[in-house]
Short mmCIF file of C-alpha atoms and ligand atoms in Angstrom, two decimals:
data_model
loop_
_atom_site.label_atom_id
_atom_site.label_comp_id
_atom_site.label_asym_id
_atom_site.label_seq_id
_atom_site.Cartn_x
_atom_site.Cartn_y
_atom_site.Cartn_z
CA MET A 1 10.27 -23.56 14.64
CA ALA A 2 10.83 -22.24 10.99
CA THR A 3 8.21 -19.75 10.04
CA ARG A 4 7.63 -18.06 6.75
CA ARG A 5 9.67 -15.09 7.98
CA GLY A 6 12.88 -17.29 7.74
CA LEU A 7 15.07 -18.63 10.53
CA ALA A 8 13.37 -18.89 13.89
CA LEU A 9 14.52 -16.64 16.53
CA HIS A 10 15.98 -19.26 18.78
CA TRP A 11 18.30 -20.42 15.89
CA LYS A 12 19.35 -16.87 15.24
CA ILE A 13 20.19 -16.43 18.97
CA LEU A 14 21.98 -19.72 18.97
CA ILE A 15 24.15 -18.53 15.99
CA GLY A 16 24.86 -15.20 17.65
CA PHE A 17 25.74 -17.01 20.86
CA ALA A 18 28.31 -19.33 18.92
CA LEU A 19 29.87 -16.57 17.02
CA GLY A 20 30.10 -14.55 20.20
CA ALA A 21 31.74 -17.22 22.04
CA LEU A 22 34.21 -17.74 19.32
CA ALA A 23 34.95 -14.09 18.93
CA GLY A 24 35.39 -13.86 22.73
CA VAL A 25 37.81 -16.73 22.81
CA ALA A 26 39.75 -15.43 19.85
CA VAL A 27 40.14 -11.89 21.42
CA ASP A 28 41.04 -13.38 24.89
CA ARG A 29 43.72 -15.67 23.28
CA PHE A 30 45.15 -13.44 20.56
CA TRP A 31 44.63 -9.88 21.56
CA THR A 32 48.13 -9.62 22.95
CA PRO A 33 51.18 -7.71 21.84
CA GLY A 34 52.19 -10.98 20.12
CA THR A 35 49.21 -10.70 17.88
CA TRP A 36 50.52 -7.51 16.28
CA SER A 37 53.85 -9.11 15.37
CA ALA A 38 51.97 -11.99 13.90
CA ILE A 39 50.19 -9.84 11.47
CA GLY A 40 53.36 -8.19 10.51
CA VAL A 41 53.37 -5.21 12.92
CA ASN A 42 56.48 -5.46 14.84
CA ASP A 43 56.24 -2.23 16.65
CA PRO A 44 52.59 -1.83 17.72
CA SER A 45 53.44 1.32 19.56
CA ALA A 46 53.89 2.98 16.12
CA PHE A 47 50.00 2.96 15.98
CA LEU A 48 49.72 4.75 19.30
CA SER A 49 49.57 8.27 20.69
CA PRO A 50 52.14 9.20 23.32
CA ARG A 51 49.60 8.20 26.13
CA GLY A 52 48.96 4.89 24.34
CA LYS A 53 52.69 4.18 23.95
CA GLU A 54 53.20 4.82 27.62
CA ALA A 55 50.49 2.61 28.74
CA PHE A 56 51.60 -0.15 26.21
CA ALA A 57 55.13 0.06 27.39
CA SER A 58 54.21 -0.14 31.09
CA GLY A 59 51.88 -3.08 30.27
CA THR A 60 48.91 -1.21 31.72
CA GLY A 61 46.83 -1.16 28.64
CA SER A 62 46.39 -2.82 25.32
CA PRO A 63 47.00 -0.58 22.36
CA ALA A 64 43.28 -0.83 21.39
CA ASN A 65 42.13 0.89 24.60
CA GLU A 66 44.26 3.80 24.14
CA GLU A 67 44.00 6.92 22.02
CA ALA A 68 45.80 5.91 18.84
CA GLY A 69 46.17 5.93 15.13
CA VAL A 70 43.71 4.50 12.48
CA VAL A 71 44.12 0.79 13.30
CA ALA A 72 43.81 1.14 17.03
CA GLY A 73 40.97 3.66 16.72
CA SER A 74 39.00 1.43 14.50
CA VAL A 75 39.49 -1.48 16.83
CA ARG A 76 38.35 0.73 19.78
CA PHE A 77 35.28 1.80 17.74
CA LEU A 78 34.37 -1.85 17.09
CA ARG A 79 34.84 -2.65 20.64
CA ASN A 80 32.70 0.21 21.88
CA LEU A 81 30.01 -0.54 19.33
CA ASN A 82 30.07 -4.14 20.58
CA LEU A 83 29.66 -2.89 24.22
CA PHE A 84 26.81 -0.61 23.17
CA VAL A 85 24.85 -3.21 21.43
CA GLY A 86 24.98 -5.65 24.41
CA GLN A 87 24.37 -2.88 27.08
CA PHE A 88 21.49 -1.43 24.99
CA PHE A 89 19.69 -4.84 25.01
CA PHE A 90 20.44 -5.47 28.68
CA GLN A 91 19.34 -2.06 29.76
CA CYS A 92 15.93 -2.44 27.57
CA LEU A 93 15.33 -5.73 29.55
CA ARG A 94 16.10 -4.20 33.00
CA PHE A 95 13.98 -1.18 32.10
CA ILE A 96 10.93 -3.53 31.91
CA ALA A 97 11.77 -5.82 34.70
CA VAL A 98 10.11 -4.03 37.52
CA PRO A 99 6.88 -3.12 35.66
CA VAL A 100 6.81 -6.86 34.50
CA VAL A 101 6.92 -8.16 38.09
CA PHE A 102 4.42 -5.54 39.39
CA CYS A 103 1.76 -5.75 36.68
CA SER A 104 1.94 -9.36 35.87
CA LEU A 105 1.75 -10.43 39.54
CA ILE A 106 -1.27 -8.12 40.20
CA VAL A 107 -3.04 -9.79 37.12
CA GLY A 108 -1.80 -13.26 38.08
CA VAL A 109 -2.93 -13.07 41.68
CA SER A 110 -6.25 -11.20 41.00
CA SER A 111 -7.13 -13.76 38.17
CA LEU A 112 -6.71 -16.78 40.45
CA GLY A 113 -10.08 -15.67 41.75
CA ASP A 114 -10.31 -16.49 45.33
CA PRO A 115 -7.74 -16.45 48.22
CA LYS A 116 -8.15 -20.20 48.68
CA ARG A 117 -7.11 -20.92 45.11
CA LEU A 118 -4.25 -18.38 45.51
CA GLY A 119 -3.17 -20.28 48.64
CA ARG A 120 -3.27 -23.54 46.93
CA ILE A 121 -1.31 -22.47 43.92
CA GLY A 122 1.10 -20.51 46.12
CA LEU A 123 1.81 -23.60 48.25
CA LYS A 124 2.42 -25.82 45.27
CA THR A 125 4.69 -23.34 43.69
CA LEU A 126 6.80 -22.80 46.85
CA LEU A 127 6.92 -26.47 47.58
CA TYR A 128 8.22 -27.15 43.98
CA PHE A 129 10.76 -24.36 44.30
CA ALA A 130 12.04 -25.72 47.65
CA SER A 131 12.17 -29.33 46.38
CA THR A 132 14.06 -28.61 43.21
CA GLY A 133 16.40 -26.32 45.15
CA ALA A 134 17.14 -29.10 47.76
CA ILE A 135 17.60 -31.70 44.94
CA ALA A 136 20.02 -29.23 43.18
CA ILE A 137 22.21 -28.60 46.24
CA THR A 138 22.12 -32.26 47.29
CA LEU A 139 23.19 -33.21 43.76
CA GLY A 140 25.92 -30.66 43.90
CA LEU A 141 27.39 -31.84 47.11
CA VAL A 142 27.30 -35.51 45.93
CA ILE A 143 29.35 -34.53 42.76
CA ALA A 144 31.71 -32.39 44.72
CA ASN A 145 32.22 -35.23 47.26
CA VAL A 146 32.93 -37.72 44.44
CA VAL A 147 35.09 -35.45 42.22
CA LYS A 148 36.90 -33.61 45.14
CA PRO A 149 37.85 -30.66 43.00
CA GLY A 150 39.71 -29.07 45.95
CA GLN A 151 42.57 -31.56 45.64
CA TYR A 152 43.56 -30.29 42.24
CA VAL A 153 44.62 -26.78 43.60
CA ASP A 154 47.99 -26.68 45.21
CA ALA A 155 49.07 -24.40 48.04
CA GLU A 156 51.05 -22.10 45.79
CA ARG A 157 48.25 -21.59 43.35
CA ARG A 158 45.89 -21.02 46.21
CA ALA A 159 48.13 -18.30 47.67
CA SER A 160 48.55 -16.45 44.49
CA MET A 161 44.77 -16.43 43.75
CA THR A 162 44.07 -15.32 47.34
CA ALA A 163 46.47 -12.44 46.89
CA GLU A 164 44.93 -11.38 43.60
CA TYR A 165 41.41 -11.12 44.64
CA GLN A 166 41.76 -10.16 48.26
CA SER A 167 40.06 -6.74 47.86
CA ARG A 168 37.13 -8.10 46.04
CA VAL A 169 36.59 -10.68 48.78
CA ALA A 170 36.68 -7.95 51.39
CA GLU A 171 34.01 -6.18 49.38
CA SER A 172 31.85 -9.37 49.21
CA VAL A 173 32.20 -9.92 52.99
CA GLN A 174 31.20 -6.26 53.71
CA ARG A 175 28.23 -6.59 51.54
CA THR A 176 26.96 -9.65 53.33
CA LEU A 177 27.53 -7.98 56.70
CA GLU A 178 25.02 -5.42 55.52
CA VAL A 179 22.61 -8.40 54.75
CA PRO A 180 20.01 -8.26 57.65
CA SER A 181 19.23 -11.44 59.91
CA GLY A 182 16.41 -13.79 58.89
CA TRP A 183 13.99 -12.16 61.17
CA GLN A 184 14.75 -8.68 60.03
CA GLN A 185 14.57 -9.86 56.35
CA ALA A 186 11.11 -11.42 56.95
CA ILE A 187 9.85 -8.17 58.17
CA SER A 188 11.62 -6.10 55.50
CA VAL A 189 9.57 -7.99 52.82
CA ILE A 190 6.81 -5.52 53.70
CA PRO A 191 7.85 -2.18 52.29
CA SER A 192 7.27 0.90 54.46
CA ASN A 193 6.93 2.78 51.29
CA PRO A 194 5.80 0.61 48.28
CA PHE A 195 6.78 3.25 45.66
CA GLU A 196 10.22 3.45 47.11
CA ALA A 197 10.43 -0.33 46.77
CA LEU A 198 9.45 0.06 42.95
CA ALA A 199 11.83 2.93 42.47
CA THR A 200 14.73 1.05 44.02
CA THR A 201 14.09 -2.35 42.67
CA GLN A 202 13.54 -4.21 45.94
CA MET A 203 12.10 -7.20 44.19
CA LEU A 204 10.78 -8.98 47.29
CA GLN A 205 8.95 -5.97 48.40
CA VAL A 206 7.65 -5.28 44.90
CA ILE A 207 6.32 -8.89 44.94
CA PHE A 208 4.62 -8.26 48.34
CA PHE A 209 3.00 -5.09 47.09
CA ALA A 210 1.75 -6.57 43.90
CA MET A 211 0.45 -9.67 45.66
CA ALA A 212 -1.35 -7.49 48.31
CA ILE A 213 -3.05 -5.44 45.68
CA GLY A 214 -3.91 -8.52 43.58
CA LEU A 215 -5.38 -10.21 46.65
CA GLY A 216 -7.31 -7.07 47.58
CA LEU A 217 -8.84 -7.03 44.16
CA THR A 218 -10.30 -10.41 44.68
CA MET A 219 -12.05 -9.18 47.88
CA ILE A 220 -13.97 -6.26 46.47
CA PRO A 221 -17.03 -6.53 44.23
CA PRO A 222 -16.05 -7.68 40.77
CA GLU A 223 -17.47 -4.59 38.91
CA ARG A 224 -15.18 -2.45 41.03
CA ALA A 225 -12.28 -4.64 40.51
CA LYS A 226 -12.65 -4.98 36.86
CA PRO A 227 -11.32 -1.73 35.65
CA VAL A 228 -8.20 -2.08 37.71
CA THR A 229 -7.40 -5.58 36.48
CA LEU A 230 -8.20 -4.59 32.93
CA PHE A 231 -5.77 -1.75 33.19
CA PHE A 232 -2.92 -3.90 34.66
CA ASP A 233 -3.78 -6.68 32.20
CA ALA A 234 -3.46 -4.29 29.22
CA LEU A 235 -0.17 -2.86 30.69
CA THR A 236 1.13 -6.43 30.90
CA ASP A 237 0.19 -7.02 27.23
CA VAL A 238 2.00 -3.75 26.27
CA ILE A 239 5.12 -4.96 28.13
CA ILE A 240 5.06 -8.38 26.38
CA LYS A 241 4.64 -6.64 23.01
CA LEU A 242 7.76 -4.50 23.98
CA VAL A 243 9.63 -7.56 24.83
CA GLY A 244 8.87 -8.97 21.44
CA ILE A 245 10.39 -5.89 19.80
CA VAL A 246 13.51 -5.97 22.01
CA MET A 247 13.87 -9.63 21.24
CA ARG A 248 14.61 -8.83 17.66
CA LEU A 249 17.83 -7.54 18.72
CA ALA A 250 18.58 -10.51 20.71
CA PRO A 251 20.82 -12.42 18.27
CA TYR A 252 23.16 -9.47 17.92
CA ALA A 253 23.05 -8.56 21.69
CA VAL A 254 23.86 -12.17 22.54
CA PHE A 255 26.84 -12.05 20.22
CA ALA A 256 28.03 -8.82 21.81
CA LEU A 257 27.42 -9.83 25.42
CA VAL A 258 28.89 -13.24 25.10
CA ALA A 259 31.98 -11.99 23.09
CA ASN A 260 32.55 -9.19 25.66
CA ALA A 261 32.11 -11.52 28.66
CA ILE A 262 34.36 -14.12 27.39
CA SER A 263 37.16 -11.80 26.09
CA GLY A 264 37.52 -10.20 29.38
CA MET A 265 37.59 -13.31 31.40
CA GLY A 266 41.23 -14.20 31.28
CA LEU A 267 40.70 -17.79 30.41
CA ASN A 268 44.07 -18.82 31.73
CA VAL A 269 42.52 -18.72 35.34
CA LEU A 270 40.13 -21.39 33.83
CA GLY A 271 43.12 -23.72 33.40
CA ALA A 272 43.95 -23.51 37.12
CA LEU A 273 40.41 -23.99 38.22
CA LEU A 274 39.43 -26.46 35.41
CA VAL A 275 38.35 -29.40 37.65
CA TYR A 276 36.23 -27.00 39.84
CA SER A 277 34.68 -25.27 36.86
CA VAL A 278 33.96 -28.54 35.06
CA THR A 279 32.41 -29.93 38.31
CA VAL A 280 29.97 -26.96 38.56
CA VAL A 281 29.11 -26.94 34.83
CA ALA A 282 28.59 -30.76 35.01
CA GLY A 283 26.23 -30.47 37.92
CA LEU A 284 24.28 -27.67 36.28
CA GLY A 285 24.22 -29.59 33.08
CA PHE A 286 22.76 -32.59 34.89
CA MET A 287 20.06 -30.46 36.40
CA LEU A 288 19.19 -28.79 33.08
CA PHE A 289 19.35 -31.88 30.83
CA VAL A 290 18.47 -34.68 33.07
CA VAL A 291 16.44 -33.52 36.24
CA TYR A 292 14.16 -30.92 34.77
CA PRO A 293 13.27 -32.88 31.60
CA THR A 294 12.48 -35.88 33.79
CA LEU A 295 10.27 -33.79 36.10
CA LEU A 296 8.57 -32.16 33.18
CA ARG A 297 7.93 -35.46 31.56
CA LEU A 298 6.61 -37.10 34.71
CA PHE A 299 4.64 -34.19 36.21
CA ALA A 300 3.84 -31.81 33.34
CA GLY A 301 3.69 -34.01 30.36
CA VAL A 302 6.11 -31.89 28.34
CA GLY A 303 8.75 -33.59 26.26
CA TYR A 304 12.48 -32.88 25.95
CA ALA A 305 12.42 -31.23 22.61
CA ARG A 306 9.40 -29.09 23.29
CA PHE A 307 10.80 -27.76 26.37
CA PHE A 308 14.16 -26.58 24.93
CA ARG A 309 12.57 -25.31 21.84
CA ALA A 310 10.16 -23.20 23.70
CA MET A 311 12.46 -21.87 26.31
CA SER A 312 15.77 -21.53 24.49
CA PRO A 313 15.43 -17.67 23.86
CA ALA A 314 15.05 -17.27 27.62
CA MET A 315 17.92 -19.67 28.41
CA LEU A 316 20.25 -17.91 25.93
CA THR A 317 19.19 -14.47 27.18
CA ALA A 318 19.96 -15.74 30.82
CA PHE A 319 23.46 -16.98 29.58
CA SER A 320 24.31 -13.81 28.08
CA SER A 321 22.96 -11.38 30.69
CA SER A 322 23.70 -13.40 33.83
CA SER A 323 20.61 -11.94 35.27
CA SER A 324 17.31 -13.76 35.91
CA SER A 325 15.56 -10.55 36.79
CA ALA A 326 16.60 -8.97 33.39
CA THR A 327 15.46 -12.20 31.60
CA LEU A 328 12.19 -12.32 33.29
CA PRO A 329 10.21 -10.62 30.64
CA VAL A 330 11.51 -13.07 28.13
CA THR A 331 10.88 -16.03 30.48
CA ILE A 332 7.27 -15.03 30.80
CA GLN A 333 6.84 -14.60 27.08
CA CYS A 334 8.36 -17.93 26.31
CA ALA A 335 6.63 -19.92 29.03
CA ASN A 336 3.27 -18.35 28.00
CA ARG A 337 3.36 -18.31 24.22
CA ARG A 338 5.87 -21.00 23.34
CA LEU A 339 5.50 -23.53 26.16
CA GLY A 340 1.57 -22.90 26.39
CA VAL A 341 1.29 -22.19 30.14
CA SER A 342 -1.72 -20.03 30.96
CA GLU A 343 -1.15 -16.35 31.32
CA ARG A 344 -2.30 -16.42 35.07
CA ILE A 345 0.09 -19.29 35.93
CA THR A 346 3.05 -17.68 34.21
CA SER A 347 2.27 -14.26 35.50
CA PHE A 348 2.25 -15.63 39.11
CA VAL A 349 5.01 -18.32 39.03
CA CYS A 350 7.61 -16.72 36.87
CA PRO A 351 8.02 -13.39 38.65
CA LEU A 352 8.05 -15.17 41.97
CA GLY A 353 10.63 -17.73 40.61
CA ALA A 354 12.99 -15.05 39.26
CA THR A 355 13.42 -13.63 42.74
CA VAL A 356 13.17 -16.63 45.05
CA ASN A 357 13.87 -19.80 43.09
CA MET A 358 17.50 -20.15 42.11
CA ASP A 359 18.35 -23.78 41.72
CA GLY A 360 21.52 -23.05 39.66
CA THR A 361 22.83 -20.69 42.30
CA ALA A 362 21.97 -23.03 45.23
CA MET A 363 23.78 -25.91 43.47
CA TYR A 364 26.76 -23.66 42.79
CA GLN A 365 26.94 -22.44 46.34
CA GLY A 366 26.85 -26.09 47.63
CA ILE A 367 29.89 -27.16 45.29
CA ALA A 368 31.82 -23.96 45.93
CA ALA A 369 31.50 -24.29 49.61
CA LEU A 370 32.72 -27.87 49.60
CA PHE A 371 35.45 -26.90 47.12
CA ILE A 372 36.78 -24.10 49.46
CA ALA A 373 36.61 -26.55 52.46
CA GLN A 374 38.57 -29.00 50.53
CA ILE A 375 41.42 -26.61 49.65
CA TYR A 376 41.59 -25.51 53.27
CA ASP A 377 41.58 -29.26 54.34
CA ILE A 378 38.52 -28.66 56.55
CA PRO A 379 36.55 -31.94 56.85
CA LEU A 380 32.77 -31.51 56.48
CA THR A 381 30.62 -33.93 58.44
CA ILE A 382 27.11 -35.03 57.22
CA GLY A 383 25.75 -32.61 59.71
CA GLY A 384 27.83 -29.79 58.10
CA GLN A 385 26.70 -30.66 54.72
CA VAL A 386 23.06 -30.66 55.75
CA THR A 387 23.76 -27.17 57.09
CA ILE A 388 25.10 -26.28 53.61
CA VAL A 389 21.75 -27.59 52.05
CA LEU A 390 19.65 -25.42 54.26
CA THR A 391 21.71 -22.21 54.15
CA ALA A 392 22.30 -22.55 50.46
CA LEU A 393 18.61 -22.92 49.90
CA LEU A 394 17.95 -19.68 52.06
CA ALA A 395 20.90 -17.77 50.59
CA SER A 396 19.64 -18.57 47.08
CA ILE A 397 16.18 -17.16 48.05
CA GLY A 398 17.82 -14.03 49.22
CA THR A 399 20.10 -13.80 46.14
CA PRO A 400 18.80 -11.09 43.78
CA GLY A 401 18.68 -12.07 40.19
CA ILE A 402 21.59 -9.85 39.06
CA PRO A 403 25.07 -10.70 37.90
CA GLY A 404 27.51 -11.85 40.54
CA ALA A 405 25.06 -11.85 43.40
CA GLY A 406 25.41 -15.65 44.14
CA VAL A 407 29.07 -15.33 45.07
CA VAL A 408 28.25 -12.60 47.62
CA MET A 409 25.68 -14.79 49.31
CA LEU A 410 28.14 -17.66 49.27
CA VAL A 411 29.83 -15.92 52.18
CA ILE A 412 26.77 -16.72 54.42
CA VAL A 413 27.03 -20.33 53.44
CA LEU A 414 30.65 -20.57 54.18
CA GLU A 415 30.23 -18.80 57.58
CA SER A 416 27.48 -21.27 58.54
CA VAL A 417 30.08 -24.07 58.40
CA ARG A 418 33.08 -22.06 59.53
CA VAL A 419 34.92 -22.25 56.29
CA PRO A 420 37.12 -19.01 55.81
CA ALA A 421 35.26 -16.58 53.49
CA GLU A 422 38.82 -15.63 52.09
CA GLY A 423 38.60 -18.91 50.08
CA ILE A 424 36.26 -17.12 47.74
CA ALA A 425 39.31 -15.41 46.35
CA VAL A 426 40.38 -18.73 44.80
CA ILE A 427 37.10 -19.03 42.79
CA LEU A 428 36.39 -15.33 41.75
CA GLY A 429 38.42 -15.61 38.60
CA VAL A 430 36.03 -18.05 37.09
CA ASP A 431 32.84 -16.62 38.69
CA ARG A 432 31.74 -14.60 35.78
CA LEU A 433 31.69 -17.68 33.45
CA LEU A 434 30.00 -19.94 35.97
CA ASP A 435 27.40 -17.11 36.61
CA MET A 436 26.24 -17.43 33.04
CA PHE A 437 25.66 -21.12 33.41
CA ARG A 438 23.86 -20.91 36.74
CA THR A 439 21.63 -18.15 35.59
CA VAL A 440 20.46 -20.43 32.65
CA VAL A 441 19.42 -23.19 35.29
CA ASN A 442 17.75 -20.49 37.43
CA VAL A 443 15.60 -19.37 34.48
CA ALA A 444 15.00 -22.96 33.31
CA GLY A 445 13.87 -23.93 36.84
CA ASP A 446 11.28 -21.14 36.89
CA SER A 447 9.79 -22.28 33.70
CA THR A 448 9.58 -25.95 34.72
CA ALA A 449 7.82 -24.75 37.93
CA ALA A 450 5.24 -22.94 35.79
CA ALA A 451 4.79 -25.97 33.52
CA PHE A 452 4.23 -28.12 36.72
CA VAL A 453 1.87 -25.86 38.43
CA ALA A 454 -0.10 -25.33 35.22
CA ARG A 455 -0.51 -29.07 34.62
CA THR A 456 -1.86 -29.69 37.99
CA GLU A 457 -4.38 -26.92 37.41
CA GLY A 458 -5.16 -28.04 33.87
CA GLU A 459 -3.89 -24.81 32.35
CA ILE A 460 -1.17 -25.96 29.73
CA LEU A 461 -1.76 -26.46 26.18
CA THR A 462 -0.68 -29.40 24.29
CA GLU A 463 2.16 -28.88 21.74
CA ALA A 464 -0.32 -29.07 18.82
CA GLU A 465 -2.37 -26.38 20.40
CA VAL A 466 0.66 -24.14 20.93
CA ASN A 467 1.79 -24.64 17.34
CA ALA A 468 -1.69 -23.83 16.00
CA THR A 469 -1.81 -20.68 18.01
CA LEU A 470 1.63 -19.55 16.80
CA GLU A 471 0.81 -20.33 13.20
CA ALA A 472 -2.41 -18.37 13.51
CA GLU A 473 -0.58 -15.50 14.94
CA ALA A 474 2.13 -15.61 12.40
CA ALA A 475 -0.41 -15.61 9.63
CA GLU A 476 -2.25 -12.76 11.29
CA SER A 477 0.84 -10.65 11.69
CA ASP A 478 1.90 -11.36 8.15
CA SER A 479 -1.41 -9.96 6.96
CA THR A 480 -1.14 -6.89 9.37
CA ARG A 481 2.36 -6.37 8.21
CA THR A 482 1.15 -5.85 4.58
CA THR A 483 -1.12 -3.20 6.10
CA GLY A 484 1.85 -1.50 7.88
CA SER A 485 1.42 -2.75 11.51
CA GLU A 486 4.29 -4.15 13.52
CA PRO A 487 4.15 -7.61 15.08
CA GLY A 488 6.08 -8.03 18.40
CA ASN A 489 5.94 -11.66 19.26
CA VAL A 490 8.85 -13.97 20.29
CA ASP A 491 8.12 -16.83 17.72
N1 LIG B 1 23.20 -14.18 38.32
C1 LIG B 1 22.33 -15.05 39.05
C2 LIG B 1 20.85 -14.75 38.41
O1 LIG B 1 20.51 -13.69 38.16
C3 LIG B 1 22.48 -14.96 40.38
C4 LIG B 1 23.72 -15.50 40.91
O2 LIG B 1 24.75 -14.72 40.97
O3 LIG B 1 23.87 -16.65 41.15
O4 LIG B 1 20.10 -15.70 38.48
#
């Protein structure tokens, strides 16, 4: 929405995104020794220090990464600046992720009033999460069965990729060995020291702690509970304000993060795995552009344009950060202020969703499992595929909302159907890219859940009401700006 303050945030982020992608592809394709000769520098090592020359000659480093003369030094400065801007934004979001979950869940749960209401909303939320998760994996499996991406990878290519990524696979397998069994996991949701859970970002434990406090607050006399809820409510408002300020950096940060991710990707691997990558992206696209809008229209009365306009800052942040946890503050902001979902529903559904609801990851795990089975020529029966649906659903619940977590949990899905985990080596080269896409779907799924639950509780504004509120706020912040105060909303 255009405001008097110029281009709306989501357009700025979109521009940053497009330019970042272009810059990333350009660097990936052209930042080679050949580039230097193309711009008339036939001996790039002339720009380098002895250490740089050595690295360049042995092929272990590009000129820009090494100590060097003016040209390479400037390139290195730009690259570091780019990394800094992206990391700064990401770190600011991560810095508020735990407080957001903690404070907003306490407020969300305690404001739901009584445990019965909490139970009803909780059940609706979890049923919605499970249903969309199952739809996503089933769709993924159908697409992978029709396209059969595994048949496009020949044995030679498989062998070379397996050799290249062997050590990283061993690392993933090792990490899943450390994942406790289902029973242990259920118990470990209760932290033995809740403050340690906060300090070490154990999101499921933080959720448990916050929900327990929120629930406890509904059980004591209101006059005793009030100061505590007011405190956390105000703290949540402070955090939301901070997100608004951080989001001003989003267009530049999205440029930096996307350029950096794409430039380091080695897009030539994409060629070898093009059919697989396109299959995953098409499945995720179907979920994002067909399934969610249909569910929103049918069950939440929210139209296509309204949904994308409201949630695009969160989706673009998800794409560039590959982390639903880091994106959570933005998701809450957008769902509440731009989509019009009440504060108590957003502060309950979104933090829960960022941790347990990962439709994009679940779908990706389904397709990847089938793809790896296909390259190893392992036939999967209907029973095997149902097992994939169930394990991928559970694995996605256990997947933390951080970059690259989905591929680690994929080991569990593969093992459940006896497909060799080494097969992950084949897909690792494109995982970073696919992570960006699946995180968008994870975040979009959380906001559709919030809209659905809010609608069933009569707690979502109409589009006209949202616009009126945003306009009133913009007018107010314009007038406070003239008196020197700083507005911090994502509008
Ligand atoms: N990066 C994803 C997320 O944060 C998790 C994954 O790796 O699938 O939602």
